[in-house]
Coordinates of C-alpha atoms in Angstrom, one line a residue:
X1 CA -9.3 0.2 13.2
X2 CA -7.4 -2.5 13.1
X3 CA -4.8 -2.7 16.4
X4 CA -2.4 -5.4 17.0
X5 CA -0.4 -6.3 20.0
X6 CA 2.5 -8.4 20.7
X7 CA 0.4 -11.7 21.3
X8 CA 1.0 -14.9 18.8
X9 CA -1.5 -12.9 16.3
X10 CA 0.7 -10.5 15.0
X11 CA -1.3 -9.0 11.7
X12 CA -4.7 -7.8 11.5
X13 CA -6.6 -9.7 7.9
X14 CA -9.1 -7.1 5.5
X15 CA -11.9 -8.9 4.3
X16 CA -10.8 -10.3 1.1
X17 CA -12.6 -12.3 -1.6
X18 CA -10.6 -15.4 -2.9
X19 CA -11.3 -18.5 -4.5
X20 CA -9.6 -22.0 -5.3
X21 CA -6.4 -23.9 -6.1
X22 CA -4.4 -25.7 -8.7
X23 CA -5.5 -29.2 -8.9
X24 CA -8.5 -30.6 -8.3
X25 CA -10.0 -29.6 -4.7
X26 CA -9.4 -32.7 -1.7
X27 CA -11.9 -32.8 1.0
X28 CA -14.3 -30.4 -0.7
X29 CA -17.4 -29.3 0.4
X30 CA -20.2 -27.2 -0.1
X31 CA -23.2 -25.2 2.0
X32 CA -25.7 -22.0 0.7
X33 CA -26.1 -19.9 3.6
X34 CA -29.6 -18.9 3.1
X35 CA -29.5 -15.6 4.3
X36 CA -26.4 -14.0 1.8
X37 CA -27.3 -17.3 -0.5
X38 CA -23.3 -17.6 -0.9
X39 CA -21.9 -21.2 -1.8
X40 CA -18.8 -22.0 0.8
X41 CA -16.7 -24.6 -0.8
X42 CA -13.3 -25.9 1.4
X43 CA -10.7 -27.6 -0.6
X44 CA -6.5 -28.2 -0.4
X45 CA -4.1 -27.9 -3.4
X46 CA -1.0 -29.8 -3.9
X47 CA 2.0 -27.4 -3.9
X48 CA 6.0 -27.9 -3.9
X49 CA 7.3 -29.7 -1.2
X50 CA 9.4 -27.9 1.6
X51 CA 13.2 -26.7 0.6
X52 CA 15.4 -30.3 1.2
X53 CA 12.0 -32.2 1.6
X54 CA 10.0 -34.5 -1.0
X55 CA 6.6 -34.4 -0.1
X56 CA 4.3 -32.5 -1.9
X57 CA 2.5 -29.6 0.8
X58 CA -1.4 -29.2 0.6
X59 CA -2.2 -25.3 1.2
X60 CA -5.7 -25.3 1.9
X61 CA -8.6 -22.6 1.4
X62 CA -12.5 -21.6 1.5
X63 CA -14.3 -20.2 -1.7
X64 CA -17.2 -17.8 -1.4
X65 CA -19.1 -18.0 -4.5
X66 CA -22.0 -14.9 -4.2
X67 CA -25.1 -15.3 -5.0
X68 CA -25.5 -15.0 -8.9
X69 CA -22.2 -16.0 -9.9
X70 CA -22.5 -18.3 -13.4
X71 CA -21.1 -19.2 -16.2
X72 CA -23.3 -16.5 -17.9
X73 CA -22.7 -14.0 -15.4
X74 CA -18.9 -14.3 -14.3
X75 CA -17.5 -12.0 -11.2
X76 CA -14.2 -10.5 -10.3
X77 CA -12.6 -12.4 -8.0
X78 CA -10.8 -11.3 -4.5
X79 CA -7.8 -13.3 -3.2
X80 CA -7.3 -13.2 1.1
X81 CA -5.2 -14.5 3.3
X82 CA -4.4 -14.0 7.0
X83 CA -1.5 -12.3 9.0
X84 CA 1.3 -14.1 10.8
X85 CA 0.2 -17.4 13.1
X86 CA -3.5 -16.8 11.4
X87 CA -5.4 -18.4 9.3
X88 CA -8.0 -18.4 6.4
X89 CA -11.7 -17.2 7.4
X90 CA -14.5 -19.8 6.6
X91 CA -17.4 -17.6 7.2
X92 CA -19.0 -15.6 4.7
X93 CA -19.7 -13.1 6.9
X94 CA -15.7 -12.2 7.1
X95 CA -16.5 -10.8 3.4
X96 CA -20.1 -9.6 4.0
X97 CA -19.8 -6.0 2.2
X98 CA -17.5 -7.6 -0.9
X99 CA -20.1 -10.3 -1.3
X100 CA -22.5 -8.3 -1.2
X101 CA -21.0 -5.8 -4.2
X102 CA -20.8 -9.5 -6.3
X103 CA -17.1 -10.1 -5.3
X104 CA -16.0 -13.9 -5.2
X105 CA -13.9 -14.4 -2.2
X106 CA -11.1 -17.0 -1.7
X107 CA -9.3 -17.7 1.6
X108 CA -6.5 -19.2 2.5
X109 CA -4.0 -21.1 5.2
X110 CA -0.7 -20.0 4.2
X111 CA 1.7 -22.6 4.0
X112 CA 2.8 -23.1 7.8
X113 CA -0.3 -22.6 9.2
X114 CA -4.0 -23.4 9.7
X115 CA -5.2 -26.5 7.6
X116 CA -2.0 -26.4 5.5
X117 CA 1.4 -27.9 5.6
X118 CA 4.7 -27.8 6.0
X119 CA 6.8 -24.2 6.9
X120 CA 6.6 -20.8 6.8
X121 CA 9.4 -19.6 4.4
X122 CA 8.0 -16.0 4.8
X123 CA 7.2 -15.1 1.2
X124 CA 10.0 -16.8 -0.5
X125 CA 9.1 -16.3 -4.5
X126 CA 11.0 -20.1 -4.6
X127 CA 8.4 -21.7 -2.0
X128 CA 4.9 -19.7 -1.3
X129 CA 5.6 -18.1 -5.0
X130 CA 4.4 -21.6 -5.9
X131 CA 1.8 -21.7 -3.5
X132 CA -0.3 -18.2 -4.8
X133 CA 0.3 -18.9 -8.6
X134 CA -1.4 -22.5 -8.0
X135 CA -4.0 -20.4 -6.0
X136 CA -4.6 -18.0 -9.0
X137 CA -4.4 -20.8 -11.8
X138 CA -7.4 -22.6 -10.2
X139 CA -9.3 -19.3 -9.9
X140 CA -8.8 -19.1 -13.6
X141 CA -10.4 -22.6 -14.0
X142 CA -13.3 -21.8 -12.1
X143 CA -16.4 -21.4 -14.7
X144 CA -18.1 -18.6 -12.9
X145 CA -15.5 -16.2 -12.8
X146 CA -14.7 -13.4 -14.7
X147 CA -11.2 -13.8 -17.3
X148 CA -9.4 -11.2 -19.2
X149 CA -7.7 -14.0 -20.7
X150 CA -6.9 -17.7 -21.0
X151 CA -5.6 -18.1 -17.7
X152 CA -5.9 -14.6 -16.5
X153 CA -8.7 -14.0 -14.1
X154 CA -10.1 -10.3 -12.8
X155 CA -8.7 -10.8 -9.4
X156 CA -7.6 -8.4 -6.5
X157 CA -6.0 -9.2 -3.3
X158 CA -6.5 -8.6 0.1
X159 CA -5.4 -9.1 3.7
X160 CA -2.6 -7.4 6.2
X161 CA 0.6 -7.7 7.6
X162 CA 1.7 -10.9 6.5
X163 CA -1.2 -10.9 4.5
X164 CA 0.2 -8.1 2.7
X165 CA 2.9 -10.2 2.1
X166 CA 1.4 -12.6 -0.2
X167 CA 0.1 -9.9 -2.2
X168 CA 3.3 -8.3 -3.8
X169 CA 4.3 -11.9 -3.8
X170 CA 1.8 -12.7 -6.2
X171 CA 1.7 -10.0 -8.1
X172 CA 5.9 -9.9 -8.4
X173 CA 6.1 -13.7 -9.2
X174 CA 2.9 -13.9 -11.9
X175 CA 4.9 -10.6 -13.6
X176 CA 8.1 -12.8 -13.7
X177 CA 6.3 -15.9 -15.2
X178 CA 3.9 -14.1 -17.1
X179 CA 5.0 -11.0 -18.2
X180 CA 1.7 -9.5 -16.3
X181 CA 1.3 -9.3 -12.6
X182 CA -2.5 -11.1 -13.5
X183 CA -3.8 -9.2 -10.2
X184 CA -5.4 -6.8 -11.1
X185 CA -5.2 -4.2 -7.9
X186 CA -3.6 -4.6 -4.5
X187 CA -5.3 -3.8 -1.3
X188 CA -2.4 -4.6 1.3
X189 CA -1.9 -3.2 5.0
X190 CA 0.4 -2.8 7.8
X191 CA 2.9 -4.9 5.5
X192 CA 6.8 -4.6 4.8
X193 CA 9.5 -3.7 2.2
X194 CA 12.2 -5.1 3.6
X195 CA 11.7 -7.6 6.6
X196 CA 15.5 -7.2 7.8
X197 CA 14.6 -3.2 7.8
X198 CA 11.5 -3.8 9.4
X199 CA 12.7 -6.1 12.4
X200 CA 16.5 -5.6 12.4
X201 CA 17.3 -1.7 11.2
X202 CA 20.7 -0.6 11.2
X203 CA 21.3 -4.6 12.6
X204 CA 19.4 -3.3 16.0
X205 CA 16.8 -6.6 17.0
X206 CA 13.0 -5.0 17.8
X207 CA 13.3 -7.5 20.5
X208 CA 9.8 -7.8 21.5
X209 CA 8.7 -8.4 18.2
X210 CA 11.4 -10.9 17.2
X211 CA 10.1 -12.5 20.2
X212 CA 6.5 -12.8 19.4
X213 CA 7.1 -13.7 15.5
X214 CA 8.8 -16.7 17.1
X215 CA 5.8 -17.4 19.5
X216 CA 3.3 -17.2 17.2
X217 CA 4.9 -20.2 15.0
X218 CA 4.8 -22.0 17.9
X219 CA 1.8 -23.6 18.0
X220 CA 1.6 -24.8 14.3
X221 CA 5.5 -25.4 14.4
X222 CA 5.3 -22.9 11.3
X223 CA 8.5 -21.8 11.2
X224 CA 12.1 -24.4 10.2
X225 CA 13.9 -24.8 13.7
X226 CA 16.8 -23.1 12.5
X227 CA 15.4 -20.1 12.0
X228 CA 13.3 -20.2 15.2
X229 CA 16.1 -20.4 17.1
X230 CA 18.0 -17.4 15.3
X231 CA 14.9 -15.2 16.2
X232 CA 15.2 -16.2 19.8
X233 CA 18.9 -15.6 19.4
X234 CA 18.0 -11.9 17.6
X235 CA 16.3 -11.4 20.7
X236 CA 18.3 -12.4 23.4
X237 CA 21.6 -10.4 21.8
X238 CA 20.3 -7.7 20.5
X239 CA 21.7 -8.3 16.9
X240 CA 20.6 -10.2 13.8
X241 CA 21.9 -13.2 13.4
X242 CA 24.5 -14.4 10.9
X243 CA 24.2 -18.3 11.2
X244 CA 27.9 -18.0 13.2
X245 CA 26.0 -20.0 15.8
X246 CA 25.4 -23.7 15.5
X247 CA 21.6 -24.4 15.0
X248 CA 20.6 -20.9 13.6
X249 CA 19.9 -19.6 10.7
X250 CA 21.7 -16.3 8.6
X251 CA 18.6 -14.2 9.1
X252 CA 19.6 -11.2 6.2
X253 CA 20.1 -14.7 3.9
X254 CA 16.9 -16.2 5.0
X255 CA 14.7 -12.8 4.5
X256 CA 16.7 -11.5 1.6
X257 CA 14.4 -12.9 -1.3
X258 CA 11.0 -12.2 0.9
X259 CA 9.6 -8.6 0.0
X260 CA 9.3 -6.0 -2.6
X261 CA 12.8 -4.7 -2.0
X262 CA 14.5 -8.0 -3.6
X263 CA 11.8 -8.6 -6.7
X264 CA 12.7 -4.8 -7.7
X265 CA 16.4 -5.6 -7.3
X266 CA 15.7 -8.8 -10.1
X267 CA 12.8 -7.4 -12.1
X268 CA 10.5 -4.4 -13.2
X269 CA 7.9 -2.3 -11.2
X270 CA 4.2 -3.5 -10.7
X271 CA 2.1 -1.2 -13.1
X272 CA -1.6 -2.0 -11.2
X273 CA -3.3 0.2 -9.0
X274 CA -2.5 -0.3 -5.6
X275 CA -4.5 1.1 -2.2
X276 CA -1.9 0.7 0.3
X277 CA -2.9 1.3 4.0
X278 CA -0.1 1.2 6.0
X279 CA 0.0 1.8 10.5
X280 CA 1.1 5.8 11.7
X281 CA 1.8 3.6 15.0
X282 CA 3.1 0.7 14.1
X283 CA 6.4 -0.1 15.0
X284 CA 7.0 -3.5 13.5
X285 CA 6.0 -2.1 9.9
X286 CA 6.6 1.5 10.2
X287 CA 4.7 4.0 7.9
X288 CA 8.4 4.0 6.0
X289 CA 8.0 0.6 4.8
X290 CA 4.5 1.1 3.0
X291 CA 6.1 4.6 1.8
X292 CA 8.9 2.8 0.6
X293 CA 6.6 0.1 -1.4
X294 CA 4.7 3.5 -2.9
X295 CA 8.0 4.5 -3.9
X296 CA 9.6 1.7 -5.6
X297 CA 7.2 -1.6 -6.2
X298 CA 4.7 0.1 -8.2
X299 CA 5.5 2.9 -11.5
X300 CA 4.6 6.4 -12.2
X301 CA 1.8 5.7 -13.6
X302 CA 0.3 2.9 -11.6
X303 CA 0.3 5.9 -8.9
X304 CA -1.5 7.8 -10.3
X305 CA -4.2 5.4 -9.7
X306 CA -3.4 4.6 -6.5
X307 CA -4.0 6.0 -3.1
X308 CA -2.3 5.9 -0.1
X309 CA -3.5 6.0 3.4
X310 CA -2.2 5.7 7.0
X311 CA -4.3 5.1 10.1
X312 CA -3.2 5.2 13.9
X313 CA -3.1 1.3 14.5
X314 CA -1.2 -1.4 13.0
X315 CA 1.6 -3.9 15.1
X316 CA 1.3 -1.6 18.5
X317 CA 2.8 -1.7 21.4
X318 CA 2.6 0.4 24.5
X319 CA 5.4 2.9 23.9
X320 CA 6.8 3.7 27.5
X321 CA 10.1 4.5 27.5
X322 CA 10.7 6.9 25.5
X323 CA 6.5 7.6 26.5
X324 CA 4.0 8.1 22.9
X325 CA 0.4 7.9 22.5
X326 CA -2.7 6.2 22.3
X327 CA -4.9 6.5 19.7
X328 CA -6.6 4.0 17.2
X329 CA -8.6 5.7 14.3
X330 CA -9.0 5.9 10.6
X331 CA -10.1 9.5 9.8
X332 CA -8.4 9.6 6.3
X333 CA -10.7 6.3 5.3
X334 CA -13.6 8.0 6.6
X335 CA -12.7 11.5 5.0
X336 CA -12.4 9.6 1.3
X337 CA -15.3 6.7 2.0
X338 CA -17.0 7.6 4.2
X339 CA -16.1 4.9 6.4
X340 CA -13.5 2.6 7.4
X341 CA -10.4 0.8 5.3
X342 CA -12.8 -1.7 4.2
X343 CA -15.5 0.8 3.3
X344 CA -12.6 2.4 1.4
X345 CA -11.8 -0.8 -0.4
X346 CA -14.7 -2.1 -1.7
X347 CA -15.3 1.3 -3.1
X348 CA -11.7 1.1 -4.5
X349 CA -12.4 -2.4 -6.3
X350 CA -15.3 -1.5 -8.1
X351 CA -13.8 1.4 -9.3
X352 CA -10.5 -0.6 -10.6
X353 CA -12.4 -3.9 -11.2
X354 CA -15.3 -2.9 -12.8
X355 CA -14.4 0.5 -14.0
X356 CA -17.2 2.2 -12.2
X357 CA -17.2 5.7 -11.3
X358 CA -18.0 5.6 -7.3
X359 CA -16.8 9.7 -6.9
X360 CA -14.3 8.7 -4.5
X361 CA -11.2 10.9 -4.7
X362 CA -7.6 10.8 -3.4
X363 CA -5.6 9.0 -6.0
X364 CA -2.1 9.7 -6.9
X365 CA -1.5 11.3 -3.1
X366 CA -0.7 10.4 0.5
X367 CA -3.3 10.7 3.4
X368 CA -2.0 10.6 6.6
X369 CA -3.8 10.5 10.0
X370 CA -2.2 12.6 12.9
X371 CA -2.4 11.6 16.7
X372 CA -5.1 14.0 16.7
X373 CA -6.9 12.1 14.7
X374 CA -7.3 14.4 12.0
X375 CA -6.6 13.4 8.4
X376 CA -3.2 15.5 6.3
X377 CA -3.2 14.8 2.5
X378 CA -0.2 16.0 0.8
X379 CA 1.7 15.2 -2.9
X380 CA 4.8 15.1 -1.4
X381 CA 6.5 13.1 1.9
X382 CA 10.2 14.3 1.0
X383 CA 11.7 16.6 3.4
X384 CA 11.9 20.5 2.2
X385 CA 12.6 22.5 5.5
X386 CA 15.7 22.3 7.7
X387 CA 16.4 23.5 11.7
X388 CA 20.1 24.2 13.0
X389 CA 19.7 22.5 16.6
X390 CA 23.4 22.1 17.4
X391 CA 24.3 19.6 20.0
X392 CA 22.2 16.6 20.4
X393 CA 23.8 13.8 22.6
X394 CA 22.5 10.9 24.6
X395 CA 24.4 8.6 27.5
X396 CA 24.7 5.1 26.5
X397 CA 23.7 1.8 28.5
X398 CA 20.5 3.9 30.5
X399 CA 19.4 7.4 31.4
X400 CA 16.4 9.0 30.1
X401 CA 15.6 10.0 27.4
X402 CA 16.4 13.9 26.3
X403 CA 14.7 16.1 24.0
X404 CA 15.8 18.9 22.1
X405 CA 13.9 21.8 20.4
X406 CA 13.1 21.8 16.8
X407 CA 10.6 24.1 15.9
X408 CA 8.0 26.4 17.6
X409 CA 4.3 25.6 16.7
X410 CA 2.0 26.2 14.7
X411 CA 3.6 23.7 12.5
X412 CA 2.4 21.1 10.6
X413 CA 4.8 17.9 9.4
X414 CA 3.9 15.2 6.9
X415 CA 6.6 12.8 5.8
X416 CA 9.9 11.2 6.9
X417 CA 12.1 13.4 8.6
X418 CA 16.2 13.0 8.8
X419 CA 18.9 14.3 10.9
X420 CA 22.5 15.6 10.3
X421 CA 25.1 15.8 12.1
X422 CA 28.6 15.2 13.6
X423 CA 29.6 11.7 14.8
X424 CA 31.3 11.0 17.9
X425 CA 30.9 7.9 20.0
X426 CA 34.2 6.3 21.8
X427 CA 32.4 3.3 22.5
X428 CA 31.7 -0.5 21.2
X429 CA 28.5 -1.2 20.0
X430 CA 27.1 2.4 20.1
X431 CA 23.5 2.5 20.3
X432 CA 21.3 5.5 20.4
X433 CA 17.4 5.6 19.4
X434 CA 15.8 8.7 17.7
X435 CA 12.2 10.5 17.2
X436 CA 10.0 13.1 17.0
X437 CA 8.3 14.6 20.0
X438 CA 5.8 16.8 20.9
X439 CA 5.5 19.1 24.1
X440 CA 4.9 22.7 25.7
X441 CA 8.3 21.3 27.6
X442 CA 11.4 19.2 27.7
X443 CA 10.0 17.7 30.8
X444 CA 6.2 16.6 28.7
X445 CA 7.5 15.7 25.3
X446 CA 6.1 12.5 23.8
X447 CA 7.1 10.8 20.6
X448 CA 4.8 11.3 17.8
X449 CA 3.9 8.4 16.7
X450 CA 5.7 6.1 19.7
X451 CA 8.5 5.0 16.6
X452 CA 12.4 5.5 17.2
X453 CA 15.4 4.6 15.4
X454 CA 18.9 3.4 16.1
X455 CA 21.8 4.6 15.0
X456 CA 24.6 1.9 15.7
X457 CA 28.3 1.6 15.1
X458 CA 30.2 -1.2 16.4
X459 CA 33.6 0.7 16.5
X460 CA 34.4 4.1 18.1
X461 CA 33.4 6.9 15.8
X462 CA 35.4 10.2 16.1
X463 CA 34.1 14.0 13.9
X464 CA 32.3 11.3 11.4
X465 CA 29.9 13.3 9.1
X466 CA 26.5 10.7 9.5
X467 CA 22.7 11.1 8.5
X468 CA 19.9 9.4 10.7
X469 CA 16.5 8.4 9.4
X470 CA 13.7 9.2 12.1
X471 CA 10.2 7.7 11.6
X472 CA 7.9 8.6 9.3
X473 CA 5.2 10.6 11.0
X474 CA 2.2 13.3 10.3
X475 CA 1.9 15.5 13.2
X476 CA 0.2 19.1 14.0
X477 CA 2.2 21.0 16.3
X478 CA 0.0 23.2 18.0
X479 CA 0.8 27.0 19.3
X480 CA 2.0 26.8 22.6
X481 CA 4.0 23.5 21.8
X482 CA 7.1 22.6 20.6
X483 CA 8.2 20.3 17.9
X484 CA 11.8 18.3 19.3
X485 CA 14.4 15.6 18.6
X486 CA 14.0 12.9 21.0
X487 CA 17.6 11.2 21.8
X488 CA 17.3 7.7 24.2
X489 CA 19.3 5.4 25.2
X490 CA 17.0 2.7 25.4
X491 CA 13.8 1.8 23.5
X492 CA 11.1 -0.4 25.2
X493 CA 10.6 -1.7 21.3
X494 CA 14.1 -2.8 21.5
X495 CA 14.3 -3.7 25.2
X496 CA 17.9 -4.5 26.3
X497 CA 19.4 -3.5 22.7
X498 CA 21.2 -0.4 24.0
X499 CA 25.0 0.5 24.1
X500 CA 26.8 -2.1 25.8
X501 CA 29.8 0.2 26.7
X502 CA 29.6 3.1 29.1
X503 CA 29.8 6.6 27.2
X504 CA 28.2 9.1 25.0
X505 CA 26.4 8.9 21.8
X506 CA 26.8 12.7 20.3
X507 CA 25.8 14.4 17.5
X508 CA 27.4 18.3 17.1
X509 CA 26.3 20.8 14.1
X510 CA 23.1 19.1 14.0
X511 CA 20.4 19.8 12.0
X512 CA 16.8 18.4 11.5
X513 CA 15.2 18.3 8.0
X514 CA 11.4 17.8 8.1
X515 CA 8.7 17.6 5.3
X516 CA 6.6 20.8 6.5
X517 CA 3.4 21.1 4.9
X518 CA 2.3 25.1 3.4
X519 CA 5.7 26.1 3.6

C-alpha cells in the first residue's frame, strides 16, 4: 500500500498508461526497451499561458507505446499523472502490468512541476482544464490508438492524490465541451471533493498539511506567491485565509472551482464507471471525500458499475495526540483481485475497456478495510442506529483528551458516523476535535482510524441544537471492548488550532448515530 507522510511528496501515483499532447511534440524522442519492446517517446505541448501572463506554458509527458500497438491493431489508452510536488514517470517499468495487458500509457508533469511550466492552479477547469483536454486531443491523433470516435479515444485515467485530481478534471471539463466525459473509466485514489473541506473543515487549518503543501511547491516554485504565503498564513493562525492580509490569497476563492464539488454545482453527473480507492487513514483526504465523490460526481447508474474500496494508507501521519493506529494494508484489493489496488485496476480496465469478463465482483458497493486489516463490504455507509450518551464535554486551549462510551462490543460499524447534541461554549473561537475510539477502557481508547473533526464557533454558543460530522471509519469492536466518542482539545493534525479562550466546549442530550452493519 501506498503510505504518505508529511514530506514535500504528498500523494502516492498508480501506474497509469497515458500518451501525448495537442500540438506537435518539442524535444521528442524515442527508445525500444528490448526486454517489454515498449517505444518511450518524451515530448511538451503548448498550453494556455498562466492567469495575468502571455506566454504560452509547455506541459510536458512520456508515451509508452506496447509492444503491438498499430494502425491495424489500435489499443486503449491510459492517462497518468503524479501527486502534489511529483512528477511524470519515464520508465516503462512504472506501468509494467498495464503494458503488459496492451494498455498505452501516457505520463505527465502537471503544470507547476517537473519538465513543465508555469503554476500550479490546483485543478482550475479555466487553467489545467486546458492542459488535460490538449493531453487527450493529441491522444486522439495518435494512429495507433484505439477511437470511438473522431476525436474520442478509449482512454482511462490513473494516478492519486493530486493525481486524482486531474482525473475528475478531465472527465468534468471534456463533459462540458463535449457533451461526453471522452474518458472512459476513472481509477483515482486518496483524492478530494472539496479541497477547502479537505484542508480547512469547519474553517479549522490541518496545519501540518497546509504546511507541507506549501513545501512541496518549493522547490519547483509551483505554486503563485500569493497563495503560498496564505498557506503559511493558514498555518501559522489556525484559520483559512480570506485575502484580508496583504500578499495572500482568499484561499475558499482560490480552491472554489478545483474539485468535483464545484463542476456538480455548474453541470451534470459523470455517467462512466469509476474505481475509486480512497485512504481509511488518511487525514488530509479522509475516506468522506472519496464517499462524497461516490455520492455526487458520478450517477445511479454509473454505480452500478463502479466499485469502491478503501485501504489503511493514504496522506498519514503519526496520530499522537489524540493516540490511533498503525497499519498499512489493502485486504479489500486482495479479497476482489487477488492482489493489490493495481492488481485490482488492471483487472478493472479490461473489464470496462475491453468489455471482458475477468469474474471480478464488488461493483455497485463499498469495501472497506478495518484496522484489523480485515475487509467490510456493505450497500449502505448512511447511519441507521443511534446511542443516548448524555454529556460529552471537552476543556478548551489543552487537556487530554476524554472519551465517552458508545456502545458495548461485539459491534461492527461501516460508514460516517454523526453526533447530536446541545451546544454550549462561552468562549471565542471555540474549538473541539471529535472521533471514534476503541478500548476495553477510558484510560486505552484509541481513535479508529487516527481522523478527528472540529467543531468551531467564533462566538459564544448557549442551549444551541448542533450536529457534528465524525470521520468516516470501518471498525470491528470486539467483545470485551468498547466503542466511544473521543472529545479533544487539541489535534496533532491541527497542531496549535485549538480554542484560543479558556473554557468548556459541551455537548448535553447527546447522542451518536452510527452506520452498524447486521443490524
Amino acid at each position: 500500500m501506498k503510505t504518505l507522510v508529511a514530506t514535500a511528496l504528498l500523494a502516492a501515483s498508480l501506474v497509469v498508461p497515458t500518451t501525448a499532447a495537442a500540438a506537435t511534440p518539442s524535444a521528442t524522442t524515442s527508445a525500444t526497451t528490448s526486454a517489454a519492446a515498449v517505444t518511450t517517446t518524451d515530448g511538451c505541448l503548448t498550453s494556455v499561458p498562466d492567469p495575468g501572463t502571455t506566454a504560452p506554458v509547455e506541459i510536458c509527458y512520456t508515451l509508452f507505446r506496447p509492444a503491438g500497438a498499430t494502425a491495424r491493431h489500435r489499443v486503449p489508452m491510459v492517462m497518468h499523472s503524479h501527486g502534489w510536488a511529483g512528477q511524470r514517470e519515464t520508465d516503462p517499468a512504472a506501468f509494467e502490468k498495464l503494458l503488459a495487458h496492451g494498455y498505452a500509457v501516457i505520463s505527465f508533469d502537471q503544470r507547476g512541476f517537473g519538465e513543465s511550466g508555469g503554476h500550479a492552479y490546483v485543478e482550475n477547469p479555466r487553467v489545467e482544464g486546458h492542459d488535460v483536454r490538449r493531453l487527450v486531443a493529441l491522444v486522439a491523433r495518435l494512429p495507433w490508438v484505439q477511437l470511438d470516435g473522431p476525436g474520442d479515444p478509449r482512454m482511462a485515467a490513473i494516478g492519486g492524490s493530486y493525481g486524482g485530481g486531474y482525473q475528475f478534471l478531465t472527465a468534468f471539463e471534456e463533459l462540458r465541451a463535449k457533451g461526453t466525459p471522452v474518458l472512459d473509466a476513472l481509477a483515482p485514489e486518496i483524492t478530494w471533493n472539496d479541497l477547502s473541506d479537505s484542508i480547512a473543515p469547519e474553517g479549522v487549518v490541518r496545519t501540518e498539511w497546509a504546511l507541507a503543501l506549501s513545501a512541496g511547491a518549493v522547490p519547483s516554485d509551483a505554486l503563485p506567491p500569493n497563495v503560498y504565503q496564505a498557506l503559511v498564513e493558514g498555518a501559522a493562525t489556525g484559520t483559512w485565509p480570506d485575502g484580508s492580509i496583504p500578499g495572500t490569497e482568499d484561499m475558499a476563492s482560490f480552491f472554489r472551482r478545483n474539485g468535483p464539488k464545484w463542476q456538480l454545482a455548474h453541470g451534470p453527473r459523470l455517467d462512466i464507471p469509476v474505481l475509486l480507492g480512497q485512504g481509511t487513514t488518511d487525514t488530509l483526504f479522509p475516506l468522506q471525500q472519496g464517499l462524497a465523490n461516490w455520492h455526487t460526481a458520478i450517477t445511479a447508474r454509473a454505480r452500478r458499475h463502479s466499485i469502491f474500496v478503501a485501504y489503511n494508507g493514504g496522506h498519514t501521519l503519526p496520530a499522537v495526540l489524540p493516540s490511533g493506529v498503525t497499519v498499512d494494508s489493502d485486504p479489500c484489493s486482495e479479497r476482489l483481485a487477488g492482489g493489490d489496488f493495481t492488481d485490482l485496476t488492471v483487472r478493472f480496465l479490461d473489464e470496462q475497456l475491453r468489455g471482458r469478463d475477468t469474474g471480478l465482483r464488488g461493483y455497485g458497493r463499498y469495501h472497506l478495510a478495518t484496522p484489523d486489516s480485515t475487509c467490510t463490504t456493505v450497500g449502505s455507509v448512511r447511519a441507521d442506529t443511534t446511542y443516548d450518551v448524555g454529556t460529552v464535554a471537552t476543556p478548551e486551549t489543552g487537556g487530554a483528551p476524554l472519551a465517552y462510551a458508545v456502545a458495548q462490543g461485539p459491534v461492527r460499524v461501516a460508514g460516517t458516523p454523526y453526533l447530536t447534541g446541545t451546544l454550549t461554549a462561552l468562549g471565542v473561537n471555540n474549538r473541539a476535535f471529535y472521533g471514534l475510539a476503541v478500548g476495553t477502557s477510558p484510560a486505552d481508547a484509541h481513535l479508529v482510524q487516527n481522523n478527528v473533526l472540529p467543531l468551531s464557533t467564533t462566538a459564544p454558543v448557549v442551549g444551541e441544537r448542533r450536529r457534528v460530522d465524525l470521520p468516516s471509519v470501518a471498525v470491528d469492536v470486539p467483545a470485551g471492548q468498547t466503542l466511544y466518542v473521543l472529545a479533544s482539545p487539541v489535534s496533532d493534525t491541527f497542531v496549535g488550532m485549538g480554542s484560543r479562550t479558556p473554557g468548556a466546549v459541551v455537548l448535553e442530550d447527546t447522542a451518536v448515530h452510527l452506520p452498524v452493519v447486521g443490524r
